[in-house]
Amino acid sequence: RKEVEQDPGPFNVPEGATVAFNCTYSNSASQSFFWYRQDCRKEPKLLMSVYSSGNEDGRFTAQLNRASQYISLLIRDSKLSDSATYLCVVNILTGGGNKLTFGTGTQLKVEL
Amino acid sequence: DGGITQSPKYLFRKEGQNVTLSCEQNLNHDAMYWYRQDPGQGLRLIYYSQIVNDFQKGDIAEGYSVSREKKESFPLTVTSAQKNPTAFYLCASSIDWDRGNEQFFGPGTRLTVL
């Protein structure tokens, strides 16, 4: 089983739609969770951290389900500018400390 | 402005040549990282440095070398021993290594071996 798994997509949605991505992780001891956004041929940029209680930032909502070991990202009222690849990132405990592990990403295409 | 810079943006190399990629940060972060990204794959960790004058191998260190002589700088050398060096190379930094804090990335260097 991969340490972090995401549906690669692409998710093609019309502008204004609500879309949700899930990501599962294998290490139950993981403590830190993030969503990053990566535009084509650019570097990943931090979108939001994911907290146990869930958190919201404008049109974006992140949730954590520790029992089932998955995190989710909900995007409401999709914009054309939301088109990108969304990376799920989880910290994995190693002998030397914490290591962030990146999923392969879920591609989102928002269309007119 | 605080941030991470990488140079060059594009790099072309002939087979058999070593090449060094630059990474500089002015965020006062202790930890720095080098990743490689290939199409359809996630980021893979090459090397990381927890603090100045220290660095550790990541998951795919073979054919690469690094140094960390200054807190701000973490250059990566891609040697001729690296079998498939063509890739997108990303440098990142974080406040520290051992608490799983978020990482911030530079704009990347695209290396093509001709």
Coordinates of C-alpha atoms in Angstrom, one line a residue:
Chain A
R1 CA 0.0 0.0 0.0
K2 CA 1.3 3.5 -0.9
E3 CA 2.0 5.8 2.0
V4 CA -0.2 8.5 0.5
E5 CA -2.8 7.7 -2.2
Q6 CA -4.9 10.0 -4.3
D7 CA -7.2 9.6 -7.3
P8 CA -5.2 11.1 -10.2
G9 CA -8.3 12.3 -12.0
P10 CA -8.7 14.4 -14.0
F11 CA -11.9 15.8 -12.5
N12 CA -13.6 17.9 -15.2
V13 CA -16.2 20.2 -13.6
P14 CA -18.2 23.2 -14.8
E15 CA -17.6 26.6 -13.3
G16 CA -19.6 27.1 -10.1
A17 CA -19.6 23.4 -9.2
T18 CA -18.6 21.9 -5.9
V19 CA -15.9 19.2 -6.1
A20 CA -14.3 17.0 -3.4
F21 CA -11.0 15.1 -3.3
N22 CA -10.0 12.4 -0.9
C23 CA -6.6 11.2 0.0
T24 CA -5.8 8.1 2.1
Y25 CA -2.6 7.6 4.2
S26 CA -1.2 4.4 5.6
N27 CA 0.7 5.5 8.8
S28 CA -1.8 5.9 11.7
A29 CA 0.8 7.8 13.7
S30 CA 0.9 10.7 11.1
Q31 CA 0.4 14.1 12.7
S32 CA 0.6 16.8 10.1
F33 CA -1.5 17.0 7.0
F34 CA -1.5 19.6 4.2
W35 CA -3.0 20.3 0.8
Y36 CA -0.7 21.9 -1.8
R37 CA -1.7 23.3 -5.2
Q38 CA 0.6 22.8 -8.2
D39 CA 0.1 24.6 -11.5
C40 CA 1.4 23.2 -14.7
R41 CA 5.2 23.3 -14.8
K42 CA 5.4 25.3 -11.5
E43 CA 6.3 24.6 -7.9
P44 CA 3.8 23.3 -5.3
K45 CA 2.3 26.0 -3.1
L46 CA 0.8 25.5 0.3
L47 CA -3.0 25.7 0.0
M48 CA -3.9 24.9 3.6
S49 CA -3.0 22.8 6.6
V50 CA -5.5 20.2 7.8
Y51 CA -6.5 20.2 11.4
S52 CA -8.3 17.6 13.4
S53 CA -11.3 19.8 13.8
G54 CA -11.5 20.6 10.2
N55 CA -10.8 24.0 8.8
E56 CA -12.1 26.4 6.2
D57 CA -10.5 29.1 4.1
G58 CA -13.0 30.9 1.9
R59 CA -14.3 28.4 -0.7
F60 CA -12.0 25.7 0.5
T61 CA -12.7 23.2 3.3
A62 CA -10.3 20.6 4.6
Q63 CA -11.3 17.6 6.8
L64 CA -9.4 14.9 8.6
N65 CA -10.8 11.5 9.5
R66 CA -8.2 9.8 11.7
A67 CA -10.3 6.6 12.2
S68 CA -10.4 5.9 8.4
Q69 CA -7.1 7.6 7.7
Y70 CA -8.1 10.0 5.1
I71 CA -8.2 13.7 4.5
S72 CA -10.5 15.6 2.1
L73 CA -10.6 18.9 0.3
L74 CA -13.8 20.5 -0.8
I75 CA -13.9 23.3 -3.2
R76 CA -17.2 25.3 -3.5
D77 CA -18.2 27.5 -6.4
S78 CA -15.3 26.4 -8.6
K79 CA -13.5 29.1 -10.6
L80 CA -11.5 28.6 -13.8
S81 CA -8.5 29.7 -11.9
D82 CA -8.9 26.6 -9.6
S83 CA -7.7 24.4 -12.4
A84 CA -4.5 22.8 -11.1
T85 CA -3.2 19.6 -9.5
Y86 CA -3.9 19.3 -5.8
L87 CA -1.3 17.4 -3.8
C88 CA -2.1 15.6 -0.5
V89 CA 0.9 15.8 1.9
V90 CA 1.2 13.7 5.1
N91 CA 4.0 13.6 7.6
I92 CA 5.5 10.1 8.1
L93 CA 7.4 9.3 11.3
T94 CA 10.9 7.9 10.5
G95 CA 13.8 7.0 12.7
G96 CA 15.4 10.4 12.0
G97 CA 12.3 12.5 12.6
N98 CA 9.2 13.5 10.6
K99 CA 9.3 13.3 6.8
L100 CA 6.6 14.9 4.6
T101 CA 5.4 12.4 1.9
F102 CA 3.6 13.8 -1.1
G103 CA 0.8 12.1 -3.0
T104 CA 0.9 12.0 -6.8
G105 CA -1.8 14.6 -7.0
T106 CA -5.4 15.0 -8.3
Q107 CA -5.8 17.0 -11.4
L108 CA -8.8 19.5 -11.5
K109 CA -10.0 21.1 -14.7
V110 CA -12.7 23.7 -14.3
E111 CA -14.5 24.5 -17.6
L112 CA -17.0 27.1 -18.8
Chain B
D1 CA 10.8 39.7 -0.1
G2 CA 11.4 36.5 1.8
G3 CA 11.6 33.3 -0.3
I4 CA 13.5 30.6 -2.0
T5 CA 15.3 31.1 -5.3
Q6 CA 16.6 28.4 -7.6
S7 CA 18.8 28.9 -10.6
P8 CA 18.9 28.3 -13.4
K9 CA 15.3 27.8 -14.5
Y10 CA 16.3 25.6 -17.4
L11 CA 19.5 23.6 -17.7
F12 CA 20.8 21.4 -20.5
R13 CA 23.6 19.0 -20.0
K14 CA 25.5 16.5 -22.1
E15 CA 25.7 13.0 -20.9
G16 CA 28.8 12.4 -18.7
Q17 CA 28.9 15.9 -17.3
N18 CA 28.3 16.9 -13.7
V19 CA 26.0 19.9 -13.1
T20 CA 25.2 22.0 -10.0
L21 CA 21.8 23.4 -9.2
S22 CA 21.6 26.4 -6.9
C23 CA 19.1 26.9 -4.0
E24 CA 19.1 29.9 -1.7
Q25 CA 16.6 30.9 1.0
N26 CA 16.3 34.0 3.1
L27 CA 13.5 32.7 5.4
N28 CA 16.0 31.8 8.2
H29 CA 14.8 28.2 8.0
D30 CA 17.0 25.5 9.5
A31 CA 15.8 22.6 7.2
M32 CA 16.3 22.4 3.5
Y33 CA 15.3 19.7 1.0
W34 CA 15.8 18.6 -2.6
Y35 CA 13.1 16.7 -4.5
R36 CA 12.8 15.4 -7.9
Q37 CA 9.5 15.3 -9.8
D38 CA 8.9 13.1 -12.9
P39 CA 5.7 13.1 -15.0
G40 CA 2.9 11.2 -13.3
Q41 CA 4.9 10.7 -10.1
G42 CA 4.9 12.4 -6.8
L43 CA 7.8 14.3 -5.4
R44 CA 10.7 12.1 -4.3
L45 CA 13.2 13.2 -1.7
I46 CA 16.8 13.2 -2.8
Y47 CA 18.6 14.8 0.2
Y48 CA 17.7 16.9 3.2
S49 CA 19.6 19.0 5.6
Q50 CA 18.4 19.6 9.2
I51 CA 21.0 22.2 10.0
V52 CA 24.1 23.8 8.7
N53 CA 27.0 21.4 8.0
D54 CA 24.7 18.4 8.2
F55 CA 22.8 16.6 5.5
Q56 CA 21.2 13.1 5.1
K57 CA 20.3 10.9 2.1
G58 CA 16.7 10.8 1.1
D59 CA 14.9 8.0 -0.8
I60 CA 16.8 8.4 -4.1
A61 CA 20.3 9.9 -3.3
E62 CA 22.3 7.7 -5.7
G63 CA 24.1 9.9 -8.3
Y64 CA 23.6 13.1 -6.4
S65 CA 25.6 15.1 -3.8
V66 CA 24.9 18.2 -1.7
S67 CA 26.6 20.5 0.7
R68 CA 25.3 22.9 3.4
E69 CA 28.1 25.3 4.3
K70 CA 25.8 28.2 4.9
K71 CA 22.3 28.3 6.4
E72 CA 20.9 30.0 3.3
S73 CA 22.4 27.8 0.7
F74 CA 21.9 24.1 -0.3
P75 CA 23.3 23.3 -3.7
L76 CA 22.7 20.0 -5.4
T77 CA 25.2 18.4 -7.8
V78 CA 23.8 15.9 -10.3
T79 CA 26.7 13.7 -11.2
S80 CA 27.3 11.5 -14.3
A81 CA 26.5 8.5 -12.1
Q82 CA 22.8 9.5 -12.1
K83 CA 21.2 7.2 -14.7
N84 CA 18.1 9.2 -15.5
P85 CA 18.8 12.8 -14.6
T86 CA 16.2 14.5 -16.8
A87 CA 13.6 15.8 -14.4
F88 CA 12.1 18.8 -12.6
Y89 CA 14.2 19.6 -9.5
L90 CA 12.6 21.4 -6.6
C91 CA 14.3 22.8 -3.5
A92 CA 12.3 23.5 -0.4
S93 CA 12.8 24.7 3.2
S94 CA 11.0 24.5 6.5
I95 CA 11.4 26.0 9.9
D96 CA 12.7 22.7 11.2
W97 CA 12.9 19.1 10.4
D98 CA 11.5 17.2 13.3
R99 CA 8.0 18.5 13.7
G100 CA 6.5 17.9 10.3
N101 CA 6.0 21.6 9.5
E102 CA 5.0 22.8 6.1
Q103 CA 7.6 23.2 3.4
F104 CA 8.0 26.1 1.0
F105 CA 9.3 25.6 -2.5
G106 CA 11.5 27.4 -4.9
P107 CA 10.4 27.8 -8.6
G108 CA 12.4 24.7 -9.6
T109 CA 15.0 23.8 -12.2
R110 CA 14.2 21.8 -15.3
L111 CA 17.2 19.7 -16.2
T112 CA 17.5 18.0 -19.6
V113 CA 20.3 15.7 -20.5
L114 CA 21.0 15.7 -24.2

